[in-house]
mmCIF file of C-alpha atoms in Angstrom:
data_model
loop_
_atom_site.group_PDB
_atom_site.id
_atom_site.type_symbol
_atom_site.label_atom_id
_atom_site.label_comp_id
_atom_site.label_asym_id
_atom_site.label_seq_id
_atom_site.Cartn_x
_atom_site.Cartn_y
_atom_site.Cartn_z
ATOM 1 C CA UNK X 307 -12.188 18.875 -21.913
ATOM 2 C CA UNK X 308 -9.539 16.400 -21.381
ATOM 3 C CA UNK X 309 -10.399 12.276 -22.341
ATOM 4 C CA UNK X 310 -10.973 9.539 -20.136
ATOM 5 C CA UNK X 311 -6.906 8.433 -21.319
ATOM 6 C CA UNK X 312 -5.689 11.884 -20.409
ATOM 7 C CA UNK X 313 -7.704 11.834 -17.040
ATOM 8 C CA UNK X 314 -6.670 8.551 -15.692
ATOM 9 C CA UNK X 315 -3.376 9.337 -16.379
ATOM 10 C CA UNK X 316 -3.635 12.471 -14.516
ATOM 11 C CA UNK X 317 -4.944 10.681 -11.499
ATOM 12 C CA UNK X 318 -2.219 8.138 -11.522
ATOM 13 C CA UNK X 319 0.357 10.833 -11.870
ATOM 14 C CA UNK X 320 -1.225 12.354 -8.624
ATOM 15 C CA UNK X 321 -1.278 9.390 -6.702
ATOM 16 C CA UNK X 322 2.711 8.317 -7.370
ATOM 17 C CA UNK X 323 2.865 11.633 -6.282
ATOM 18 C CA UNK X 324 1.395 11.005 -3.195
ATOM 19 C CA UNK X 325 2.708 7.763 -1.967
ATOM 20 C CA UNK X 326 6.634 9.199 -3.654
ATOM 21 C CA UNK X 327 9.003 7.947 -0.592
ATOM 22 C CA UNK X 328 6.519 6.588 1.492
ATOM 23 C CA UNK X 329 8.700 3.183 1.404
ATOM 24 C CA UNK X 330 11.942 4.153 3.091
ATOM 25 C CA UNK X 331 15.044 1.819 4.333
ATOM 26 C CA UNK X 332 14.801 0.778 7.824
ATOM 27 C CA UNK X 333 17.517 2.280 9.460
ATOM 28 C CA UNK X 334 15.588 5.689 8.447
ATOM 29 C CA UNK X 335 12.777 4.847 10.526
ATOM 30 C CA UNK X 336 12.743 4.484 14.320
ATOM 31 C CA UNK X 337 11.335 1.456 14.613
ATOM 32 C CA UNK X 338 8.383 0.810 17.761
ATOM 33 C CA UNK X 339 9.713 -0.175 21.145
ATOM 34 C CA UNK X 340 7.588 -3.615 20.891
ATOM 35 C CA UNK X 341 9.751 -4.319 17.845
ATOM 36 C CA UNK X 342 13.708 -4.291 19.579
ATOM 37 C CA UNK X 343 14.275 -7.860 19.895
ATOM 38 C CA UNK X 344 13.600 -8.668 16.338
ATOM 39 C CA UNK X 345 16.657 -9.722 14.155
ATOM 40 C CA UNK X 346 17.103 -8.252 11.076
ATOM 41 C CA UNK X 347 18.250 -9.560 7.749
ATOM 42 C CA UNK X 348 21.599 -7.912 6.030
ATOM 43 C CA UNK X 349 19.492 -5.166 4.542
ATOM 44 C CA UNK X 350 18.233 -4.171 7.553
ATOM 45 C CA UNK X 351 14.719 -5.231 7.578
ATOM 46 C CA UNK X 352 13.468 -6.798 10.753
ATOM 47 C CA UNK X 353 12.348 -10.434 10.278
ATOM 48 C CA UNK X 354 8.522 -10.534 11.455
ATOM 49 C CA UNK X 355 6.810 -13.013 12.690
ATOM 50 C CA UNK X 356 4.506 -14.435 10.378
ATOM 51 C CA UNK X 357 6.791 -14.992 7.468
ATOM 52 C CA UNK X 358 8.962 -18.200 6.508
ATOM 53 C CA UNK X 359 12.564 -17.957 8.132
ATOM 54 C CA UNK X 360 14.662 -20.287 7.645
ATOM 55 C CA UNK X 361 18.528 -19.207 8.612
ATOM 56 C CA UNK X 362 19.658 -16.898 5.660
ATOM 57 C CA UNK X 363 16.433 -17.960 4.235
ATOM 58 C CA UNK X 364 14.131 -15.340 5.282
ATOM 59 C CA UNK X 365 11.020 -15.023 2.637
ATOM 60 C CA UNK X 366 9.265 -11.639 2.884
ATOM 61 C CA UNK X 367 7.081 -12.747 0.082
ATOM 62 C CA UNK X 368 5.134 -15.674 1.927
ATOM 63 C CA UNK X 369 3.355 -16.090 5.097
ATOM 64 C CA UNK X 370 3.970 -19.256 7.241
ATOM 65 C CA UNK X 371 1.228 -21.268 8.232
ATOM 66 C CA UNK X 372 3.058 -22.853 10.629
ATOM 67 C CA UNK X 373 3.850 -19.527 12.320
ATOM 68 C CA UNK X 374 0.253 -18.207 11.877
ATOM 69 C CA UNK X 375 -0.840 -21.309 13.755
ATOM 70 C CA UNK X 376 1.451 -20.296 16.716
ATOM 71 C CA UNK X 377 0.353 -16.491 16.702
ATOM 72 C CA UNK X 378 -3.325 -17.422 16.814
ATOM 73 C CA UNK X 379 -2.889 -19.940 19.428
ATOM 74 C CA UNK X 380 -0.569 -18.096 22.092
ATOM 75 C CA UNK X 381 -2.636 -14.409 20.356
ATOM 76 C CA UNK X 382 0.754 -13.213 19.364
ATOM 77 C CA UNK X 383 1.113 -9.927 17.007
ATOM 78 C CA UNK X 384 2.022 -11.203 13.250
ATOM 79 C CA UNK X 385 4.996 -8.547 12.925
ATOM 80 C CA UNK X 386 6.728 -7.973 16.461
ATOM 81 C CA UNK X 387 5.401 -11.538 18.252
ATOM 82 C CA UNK X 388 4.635 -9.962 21.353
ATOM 83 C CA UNK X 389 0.656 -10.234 22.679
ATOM 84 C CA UNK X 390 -2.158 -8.799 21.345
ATOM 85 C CA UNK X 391 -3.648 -8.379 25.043
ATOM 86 C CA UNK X 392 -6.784 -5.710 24.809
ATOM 87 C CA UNK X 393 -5.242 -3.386 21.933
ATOM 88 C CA UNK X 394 -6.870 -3.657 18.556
ATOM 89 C CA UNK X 395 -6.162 -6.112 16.263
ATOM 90 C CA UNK X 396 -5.175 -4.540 12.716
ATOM 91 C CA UNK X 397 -5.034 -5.941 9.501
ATOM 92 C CA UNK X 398 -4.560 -4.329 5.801
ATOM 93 C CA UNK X 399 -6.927 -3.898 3.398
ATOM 94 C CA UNK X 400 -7.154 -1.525 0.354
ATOM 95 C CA UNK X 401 -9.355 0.832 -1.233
ATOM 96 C CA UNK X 402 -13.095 -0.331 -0.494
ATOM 97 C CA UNK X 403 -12.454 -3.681 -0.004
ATOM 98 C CA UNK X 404 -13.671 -3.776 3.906
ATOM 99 C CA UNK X 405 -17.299 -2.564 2.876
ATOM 100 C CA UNK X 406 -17.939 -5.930 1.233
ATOM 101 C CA UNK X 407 -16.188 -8.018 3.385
ATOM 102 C CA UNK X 408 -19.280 -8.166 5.787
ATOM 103 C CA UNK X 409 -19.769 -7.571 9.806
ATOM 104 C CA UNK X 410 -16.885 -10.400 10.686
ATOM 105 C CA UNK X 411 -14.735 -10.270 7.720
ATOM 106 C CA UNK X 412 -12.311 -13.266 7.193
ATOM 107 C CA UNK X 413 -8.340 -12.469 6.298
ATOM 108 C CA UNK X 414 -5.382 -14.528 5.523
ATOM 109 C CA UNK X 415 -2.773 -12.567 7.637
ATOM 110 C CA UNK X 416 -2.807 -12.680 10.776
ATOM 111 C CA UNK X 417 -3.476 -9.990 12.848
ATOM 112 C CA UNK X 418 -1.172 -7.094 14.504
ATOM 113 C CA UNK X 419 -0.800 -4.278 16.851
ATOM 114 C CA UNK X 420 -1.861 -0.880 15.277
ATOM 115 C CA UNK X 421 1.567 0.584 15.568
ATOM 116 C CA UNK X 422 3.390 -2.001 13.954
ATOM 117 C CA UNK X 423 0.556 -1.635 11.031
ATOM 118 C CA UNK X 424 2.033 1.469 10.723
ATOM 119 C CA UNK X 425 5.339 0.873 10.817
ATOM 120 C CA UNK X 426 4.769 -1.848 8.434
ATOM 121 C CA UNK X 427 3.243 0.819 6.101
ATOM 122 C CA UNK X 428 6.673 2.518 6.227
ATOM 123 C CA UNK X 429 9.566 -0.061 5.762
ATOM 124 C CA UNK X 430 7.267 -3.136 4.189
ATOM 125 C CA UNK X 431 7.779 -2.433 0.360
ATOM 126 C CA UNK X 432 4.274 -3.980 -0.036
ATOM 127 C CA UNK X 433 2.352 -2.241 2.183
ATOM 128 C CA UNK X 434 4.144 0.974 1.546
ATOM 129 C CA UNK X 435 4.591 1.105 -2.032
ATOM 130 C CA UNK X 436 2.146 1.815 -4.473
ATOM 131 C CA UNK X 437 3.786 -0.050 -7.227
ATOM 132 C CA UNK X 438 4.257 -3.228 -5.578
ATOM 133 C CA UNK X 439 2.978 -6.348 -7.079
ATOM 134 C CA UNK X 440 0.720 -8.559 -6.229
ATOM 135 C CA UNK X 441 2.752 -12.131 -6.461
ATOM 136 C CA UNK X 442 -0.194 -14.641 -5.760
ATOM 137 C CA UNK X 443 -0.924 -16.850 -8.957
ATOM 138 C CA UNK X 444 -4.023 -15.676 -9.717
ATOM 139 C CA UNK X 445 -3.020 -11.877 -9.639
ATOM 140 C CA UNK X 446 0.706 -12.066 -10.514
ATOM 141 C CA UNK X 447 1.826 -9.158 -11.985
ATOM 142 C CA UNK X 448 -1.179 -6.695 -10.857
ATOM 143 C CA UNK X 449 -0.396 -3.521 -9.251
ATOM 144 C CA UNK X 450 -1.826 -2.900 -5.891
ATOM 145 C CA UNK X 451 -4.501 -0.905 -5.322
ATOM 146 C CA UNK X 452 -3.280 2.639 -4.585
ATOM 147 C CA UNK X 453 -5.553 3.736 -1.199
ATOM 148 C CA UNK X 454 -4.086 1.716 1.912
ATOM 149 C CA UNK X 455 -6.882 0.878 4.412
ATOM 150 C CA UNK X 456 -5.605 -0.012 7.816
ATOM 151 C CA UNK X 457 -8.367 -1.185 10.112
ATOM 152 C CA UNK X 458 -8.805 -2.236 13.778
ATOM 153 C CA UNK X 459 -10.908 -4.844 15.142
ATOM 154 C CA UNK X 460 -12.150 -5.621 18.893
ATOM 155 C CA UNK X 461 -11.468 -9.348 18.401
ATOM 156 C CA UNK X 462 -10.731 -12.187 16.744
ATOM 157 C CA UNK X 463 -13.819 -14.024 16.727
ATOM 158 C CA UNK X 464 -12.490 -17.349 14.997
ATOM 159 C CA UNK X 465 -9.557 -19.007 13.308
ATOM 160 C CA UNK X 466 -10.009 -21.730 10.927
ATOM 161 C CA UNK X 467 -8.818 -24.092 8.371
ATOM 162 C CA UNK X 468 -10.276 -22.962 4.830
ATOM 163 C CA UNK X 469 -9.537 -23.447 0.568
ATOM 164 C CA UNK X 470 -7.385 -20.198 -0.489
ATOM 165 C CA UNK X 471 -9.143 -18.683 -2.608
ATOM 166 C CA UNK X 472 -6.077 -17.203 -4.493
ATOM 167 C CA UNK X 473 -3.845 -20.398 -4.533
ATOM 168 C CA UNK X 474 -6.013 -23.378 -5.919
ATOM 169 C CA UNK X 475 -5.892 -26.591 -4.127
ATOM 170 C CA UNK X 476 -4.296 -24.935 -0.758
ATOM 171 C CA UNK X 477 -5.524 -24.759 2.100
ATOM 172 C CA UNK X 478 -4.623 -21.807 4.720
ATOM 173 C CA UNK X 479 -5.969 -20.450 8.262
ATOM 174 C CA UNK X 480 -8.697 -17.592 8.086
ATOM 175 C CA UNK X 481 -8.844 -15.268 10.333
ATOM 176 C CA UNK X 482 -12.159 -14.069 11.349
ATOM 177 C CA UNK X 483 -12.160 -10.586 12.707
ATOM 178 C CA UNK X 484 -15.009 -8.558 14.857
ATOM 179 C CA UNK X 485 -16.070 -5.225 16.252
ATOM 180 C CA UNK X 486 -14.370 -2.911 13.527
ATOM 181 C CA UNK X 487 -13.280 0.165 16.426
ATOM 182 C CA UNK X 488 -11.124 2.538 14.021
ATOM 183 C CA UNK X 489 -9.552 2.495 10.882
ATOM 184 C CA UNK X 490 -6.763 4.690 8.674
ATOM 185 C CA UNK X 491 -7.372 5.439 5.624
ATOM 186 C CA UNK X 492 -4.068 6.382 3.741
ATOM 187 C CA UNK X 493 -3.953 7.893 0.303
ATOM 188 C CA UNK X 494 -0.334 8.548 0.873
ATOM 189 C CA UNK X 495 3.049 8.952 1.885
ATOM 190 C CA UNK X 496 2.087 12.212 4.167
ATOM 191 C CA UNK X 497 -0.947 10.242 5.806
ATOM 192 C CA UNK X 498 1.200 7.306 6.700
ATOM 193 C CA UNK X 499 3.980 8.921 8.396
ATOM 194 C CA UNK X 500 1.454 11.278 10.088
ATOM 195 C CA UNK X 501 -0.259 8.509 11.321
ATOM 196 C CA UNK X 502 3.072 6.524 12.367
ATOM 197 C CA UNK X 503 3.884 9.327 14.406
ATOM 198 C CA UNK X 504 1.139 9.487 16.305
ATOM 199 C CA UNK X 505 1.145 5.805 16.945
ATOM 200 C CA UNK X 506 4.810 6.103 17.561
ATOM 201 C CA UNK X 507 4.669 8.301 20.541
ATOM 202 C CA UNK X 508 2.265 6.758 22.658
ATOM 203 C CA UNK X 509 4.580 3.505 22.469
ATOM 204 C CA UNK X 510 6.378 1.683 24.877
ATOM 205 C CA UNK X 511 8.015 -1.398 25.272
ATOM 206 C CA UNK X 512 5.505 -4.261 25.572
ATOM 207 C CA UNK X 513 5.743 -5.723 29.548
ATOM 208 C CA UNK X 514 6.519 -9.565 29.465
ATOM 209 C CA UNK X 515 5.732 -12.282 31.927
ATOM 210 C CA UNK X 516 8.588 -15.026 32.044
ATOM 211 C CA UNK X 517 6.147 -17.128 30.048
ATOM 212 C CA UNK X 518 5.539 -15.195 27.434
ATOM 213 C CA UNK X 519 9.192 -13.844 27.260
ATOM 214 C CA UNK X 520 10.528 -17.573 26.772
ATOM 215 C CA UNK X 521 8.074 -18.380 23.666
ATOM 216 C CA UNK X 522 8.681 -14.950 21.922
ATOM 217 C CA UNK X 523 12.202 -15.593 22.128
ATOM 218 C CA UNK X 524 12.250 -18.928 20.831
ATOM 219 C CA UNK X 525 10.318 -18.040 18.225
ATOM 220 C CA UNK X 526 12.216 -15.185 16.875
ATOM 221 C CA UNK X 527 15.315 -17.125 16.753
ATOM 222 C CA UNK X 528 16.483 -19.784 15.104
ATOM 223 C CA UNK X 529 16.317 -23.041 16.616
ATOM 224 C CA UNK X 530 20.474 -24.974 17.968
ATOM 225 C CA UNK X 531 19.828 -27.282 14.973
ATOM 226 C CA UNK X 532 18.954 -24.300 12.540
ATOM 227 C CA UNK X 533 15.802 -24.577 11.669
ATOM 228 C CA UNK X 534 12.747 -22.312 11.524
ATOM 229 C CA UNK X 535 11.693 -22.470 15.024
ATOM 230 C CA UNK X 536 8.375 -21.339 13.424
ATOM 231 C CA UNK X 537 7.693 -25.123 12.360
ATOM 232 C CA UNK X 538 9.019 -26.700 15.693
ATOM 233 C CA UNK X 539 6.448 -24.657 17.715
ATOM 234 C CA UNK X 540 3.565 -25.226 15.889
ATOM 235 C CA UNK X 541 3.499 -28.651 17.039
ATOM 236 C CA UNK X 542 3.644 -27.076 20.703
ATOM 237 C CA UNK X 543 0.645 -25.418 19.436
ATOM 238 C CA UNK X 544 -1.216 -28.550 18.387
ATOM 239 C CA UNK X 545 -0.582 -30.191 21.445
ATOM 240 C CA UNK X 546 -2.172 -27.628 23.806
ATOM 241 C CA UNK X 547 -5.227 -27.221 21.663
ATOM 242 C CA UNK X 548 -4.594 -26.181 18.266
ATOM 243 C CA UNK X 549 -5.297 -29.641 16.976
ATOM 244 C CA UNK X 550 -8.993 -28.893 17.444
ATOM 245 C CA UNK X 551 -8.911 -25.568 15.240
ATOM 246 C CA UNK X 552 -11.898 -26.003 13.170
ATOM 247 C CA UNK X 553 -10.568 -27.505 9.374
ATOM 248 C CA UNK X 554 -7.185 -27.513 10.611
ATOM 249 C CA UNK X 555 -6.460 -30.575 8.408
ATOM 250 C CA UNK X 556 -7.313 -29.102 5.357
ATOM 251 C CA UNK X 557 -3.997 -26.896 5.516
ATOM 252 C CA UNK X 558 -1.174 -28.821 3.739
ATOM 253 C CA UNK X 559 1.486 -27.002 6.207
ATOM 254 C CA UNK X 560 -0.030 -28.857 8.630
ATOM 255 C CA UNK X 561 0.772 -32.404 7.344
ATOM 256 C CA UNK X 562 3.555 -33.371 9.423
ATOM 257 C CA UNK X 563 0.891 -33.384 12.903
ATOM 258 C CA UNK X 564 -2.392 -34.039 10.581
ATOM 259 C CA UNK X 565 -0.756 -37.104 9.274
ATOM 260 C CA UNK X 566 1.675 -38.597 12.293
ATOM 261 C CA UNK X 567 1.809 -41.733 12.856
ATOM 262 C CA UNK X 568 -1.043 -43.353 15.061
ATOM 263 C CA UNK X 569 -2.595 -39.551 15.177
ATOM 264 C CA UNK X 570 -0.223 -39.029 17.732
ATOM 265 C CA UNK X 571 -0.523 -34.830 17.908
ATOM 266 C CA UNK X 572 -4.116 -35.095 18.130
ATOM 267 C CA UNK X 573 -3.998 -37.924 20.674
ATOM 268 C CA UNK X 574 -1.639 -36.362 23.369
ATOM 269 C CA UNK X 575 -3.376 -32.839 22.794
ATOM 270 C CA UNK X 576 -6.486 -35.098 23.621
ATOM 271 C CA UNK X 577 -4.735 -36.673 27.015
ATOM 272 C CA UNK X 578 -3.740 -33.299 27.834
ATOM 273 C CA UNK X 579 -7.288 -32.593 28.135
ATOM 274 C CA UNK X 580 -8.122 -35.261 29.877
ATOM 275 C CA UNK X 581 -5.671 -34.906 32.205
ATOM 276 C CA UNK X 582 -4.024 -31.525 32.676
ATOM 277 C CA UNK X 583 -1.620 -32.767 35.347
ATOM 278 C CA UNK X 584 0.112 -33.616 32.622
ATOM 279 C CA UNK X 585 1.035 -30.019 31.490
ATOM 280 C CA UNK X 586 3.142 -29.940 34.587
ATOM 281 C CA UNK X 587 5.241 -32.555 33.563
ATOM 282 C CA UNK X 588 5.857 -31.167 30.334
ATOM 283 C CA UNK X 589 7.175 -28.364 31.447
ATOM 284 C CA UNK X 590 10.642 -30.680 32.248
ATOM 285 C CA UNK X 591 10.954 -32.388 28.884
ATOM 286 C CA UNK X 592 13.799 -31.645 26.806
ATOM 287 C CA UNK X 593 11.786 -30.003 24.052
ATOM 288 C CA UNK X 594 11.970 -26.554 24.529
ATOM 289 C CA UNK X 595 9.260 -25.484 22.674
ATOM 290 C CA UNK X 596 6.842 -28.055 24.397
ATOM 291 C CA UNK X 597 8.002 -27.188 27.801
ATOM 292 C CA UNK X 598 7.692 -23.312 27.072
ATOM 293 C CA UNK X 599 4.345 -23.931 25.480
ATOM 294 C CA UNK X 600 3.010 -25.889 28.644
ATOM 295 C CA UNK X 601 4.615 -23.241 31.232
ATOM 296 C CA UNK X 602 2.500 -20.544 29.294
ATOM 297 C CA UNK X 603 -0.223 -22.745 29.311
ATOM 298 C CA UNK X 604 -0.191 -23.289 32.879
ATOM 299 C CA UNK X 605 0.382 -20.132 34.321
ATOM 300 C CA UNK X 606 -2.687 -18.041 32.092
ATOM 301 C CA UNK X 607 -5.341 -16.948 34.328
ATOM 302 C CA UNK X 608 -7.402 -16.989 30.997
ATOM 303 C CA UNK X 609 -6.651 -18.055 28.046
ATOM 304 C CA UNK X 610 -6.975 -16.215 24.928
ATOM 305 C CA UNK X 611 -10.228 -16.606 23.331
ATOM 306 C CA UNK X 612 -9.561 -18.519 20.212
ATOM 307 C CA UNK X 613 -7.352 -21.554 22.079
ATOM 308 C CA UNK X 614 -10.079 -21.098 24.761
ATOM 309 C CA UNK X 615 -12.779 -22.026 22.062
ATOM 310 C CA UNK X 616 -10.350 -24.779 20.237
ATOM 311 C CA UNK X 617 -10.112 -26.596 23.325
ATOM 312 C CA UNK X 618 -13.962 -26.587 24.563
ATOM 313 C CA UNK X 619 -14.557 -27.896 20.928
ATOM 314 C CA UNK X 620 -11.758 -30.567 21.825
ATOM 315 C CA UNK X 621 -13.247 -31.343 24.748
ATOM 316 C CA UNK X 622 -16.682 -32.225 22.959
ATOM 317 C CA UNK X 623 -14.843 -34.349 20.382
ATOM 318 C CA UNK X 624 -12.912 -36.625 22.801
ATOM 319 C CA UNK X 625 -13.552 -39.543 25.471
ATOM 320 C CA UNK X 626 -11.518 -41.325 28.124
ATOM 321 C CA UNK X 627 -11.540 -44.703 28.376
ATOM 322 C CA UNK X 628 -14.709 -44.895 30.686
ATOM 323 C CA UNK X 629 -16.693 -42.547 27.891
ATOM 324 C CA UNK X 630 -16.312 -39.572 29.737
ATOM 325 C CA UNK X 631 -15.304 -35.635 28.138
ATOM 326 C CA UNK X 632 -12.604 -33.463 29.807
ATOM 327 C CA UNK X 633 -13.773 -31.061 32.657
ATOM 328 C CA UNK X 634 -14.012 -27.551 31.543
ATOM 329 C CA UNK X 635 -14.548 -24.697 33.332
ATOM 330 C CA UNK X 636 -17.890 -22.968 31.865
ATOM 331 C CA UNK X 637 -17.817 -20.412 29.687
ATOM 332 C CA UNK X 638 -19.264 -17.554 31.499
ATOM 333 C CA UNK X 639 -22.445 -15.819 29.612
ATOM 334 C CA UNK X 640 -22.687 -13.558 26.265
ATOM 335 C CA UNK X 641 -21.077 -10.767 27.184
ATOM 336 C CA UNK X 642 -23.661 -7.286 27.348
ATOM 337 C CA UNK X 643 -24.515 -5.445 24.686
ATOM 338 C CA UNK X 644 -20.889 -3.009 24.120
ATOM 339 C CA UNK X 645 -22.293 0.123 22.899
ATOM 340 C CA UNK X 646 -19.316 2.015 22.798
ATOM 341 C CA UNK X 647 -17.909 -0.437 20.860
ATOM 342 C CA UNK X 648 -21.193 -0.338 18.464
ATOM 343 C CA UNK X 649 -20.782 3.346 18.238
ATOM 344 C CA UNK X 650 -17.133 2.871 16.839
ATOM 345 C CA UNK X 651 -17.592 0.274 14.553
ATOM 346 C CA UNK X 652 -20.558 2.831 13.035
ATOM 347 C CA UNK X 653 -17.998 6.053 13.470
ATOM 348 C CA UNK X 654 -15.426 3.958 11.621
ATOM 349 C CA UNK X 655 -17.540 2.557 8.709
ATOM 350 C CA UNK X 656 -19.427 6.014 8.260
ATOM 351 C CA UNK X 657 -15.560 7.015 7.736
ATOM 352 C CA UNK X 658 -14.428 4.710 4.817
ATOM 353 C CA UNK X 659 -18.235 6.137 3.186
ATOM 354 C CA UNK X 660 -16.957 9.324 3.527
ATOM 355 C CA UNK X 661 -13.634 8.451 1.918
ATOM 356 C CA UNK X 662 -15.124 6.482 -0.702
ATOM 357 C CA UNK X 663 -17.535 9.086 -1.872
ATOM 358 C CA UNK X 664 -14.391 11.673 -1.756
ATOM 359 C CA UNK X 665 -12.520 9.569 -3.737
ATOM 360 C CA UNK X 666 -15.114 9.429 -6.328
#
């Protein structure tokens, strides 16, 4: 019989096996439709959404708050920044990790569309390699775990301010996801191109009002006076609700609108709730991010949930002058009882069981 040494090293062996070439350069992958408009960096790696880009400056390490804070408030796809709409909302986890994560587990990434999850698991050295390292400072240095988990959620139930619990003393956004539909469970290289595939060819390119077209490209560019446009339209954000994310004061990104002078994000998001009117006017400033924020704004039929929630939580926070709260239309009743959506949450945790008890 072989040791426990000699058998863990066999099973390592067989999983760089596995995942060996699952990370490949970019221009050897056809990227998704959704994903054309995205620049990419000298290598060739597309610059998502969610990370830090500053001109030439583009960290693939780090998330942005200040970009996360856009995505959740316009409901924006972390990696190609168009909407989430009624797709499933992805995020990465490894091995086990989503069975103790509860029924509405919490991540810090925000979430993205399930084909560029999978793209993500190709070209994204991180996701796609199983010797990446972890970077964070209380796991710098650790390998990642080798099974990649990718799994889709109904909704985002909640974004808030909240203590990291892997950088001490900083605070970040959580996302809170719900209704787990479907997840892939990738033990390597094979799976994930397999499942990219299939993801791949029922693509298409993602249809764009004006709107929506006008904040996706100023956010995936940088702005005239080269800066991270990221930053500049996360006070657009704040002003059209995001100011009343739950804790959103706790995140040290956000000091430059927490900490203005005379409140003054937090007030004219408040005004703008008192008086909508003004969102029209807005739309004529010279800011561009500001006037393409209020445009969207103003031209939603419905807003996406989360802003929808920040700014009824607004509205019980603030007063005019006479003591009176913003007008909001109602919030129609708890939705029914989705049992489809039951029965895949149950057909997709009875499938990580399965794998887990296979892996053992």
């Amino acid at each position: 019989m072989k040791a426990e040494g000699d058998r863990n090293l066999d099973t390592a062996r067989e999983q760089d096996r596995q995942w060996r070439g699952a990370s490949r350069r970019p221009a050897e992958v056809i990227a998704p439709a959704r994903c054309a408009h995205l620049r990419v960096d000298p290598r060739g790696y597309p610059i998502i959404a969610v990370i830090p880009q500053h001109p030439g400056r583009e960290d693939y390490g780090s998330l942005s708050e200040q970009r996360k804070l856009v995505l959740a408030t316009f409901d924006l796809c972390a990696v190609c920044a168009t909407p989430l709409r009624d797709e499933l909302r992805w995020q990465v986890t490894f091995d086990d990790e989503l069975q103790h994560m509860g029924e509405q587990p919490r991540f810090s990434e925000a979430p993205v569309h399930e084909v560029c999850a999978l793209y993500a698991a190709q070209v994204c050295p991180f996701v796609s390699s199983p010797y990446a390292r972890l970077g964070d400072p209380m796991r710098k240095g650790q390998r990642r775990p080798d099974t990649l988990v990718i799994a889709g959620f109904d909704r985002t139930a909640e974004v808030v301010g909240h203590d990291s619990e892997l950088q001490v003393g900083e605070g970040i956004l959580m996302f809170e996801m719900a209704g787990l539909g479907r997840t892939h469970r990738l033990v390597g290289a094979d799976d994930a191109r397999a499942a990219y595939e299939a993801a791949l060819g029922d693509d298409a390119p993602m249809v764009l009002d004006d709107a929506e077209r006008r904040l996706i490209d100023i956010l995936c560019a940088p702005t005239p006076e080269g800066e991270d446009a990221g930053g500049v339209m996360a006070g657009a954000a704040w002003l059209i609700g995001a100011a009343f994310c739950p804790q959103i004061r706790r995140v040290q990104a956000m000091k430059r609108f927490a900490q203005a002078r005379d409140d003054f994000y937090f007030q004219v998001a408040a005004n703008a709730l008192l008086q909508p009117d003004l969102m029209q006017d807005w739309e004529s400033i010279d800011d561009p991010c500001i006037a393409a924020a209020s445009s969207w704004l103003r031209t939603r039929q419905r807003l996406p949930a989360v802003l929808e929630q920040w700014q009824r939580d607004g509205a019980r926070r603030v007063r005019d002058v006479n003591g009176r709260r913003p007008r909001i239309a109602t919030t129609a009743g708890a939705p029914p009882r989705d049992d489809a959506a039951i029965r895949r949450r149950k057909a997709a945790e009875a499938a990580l069981r399965k794998g887990r008890r296979k892996k053992r």
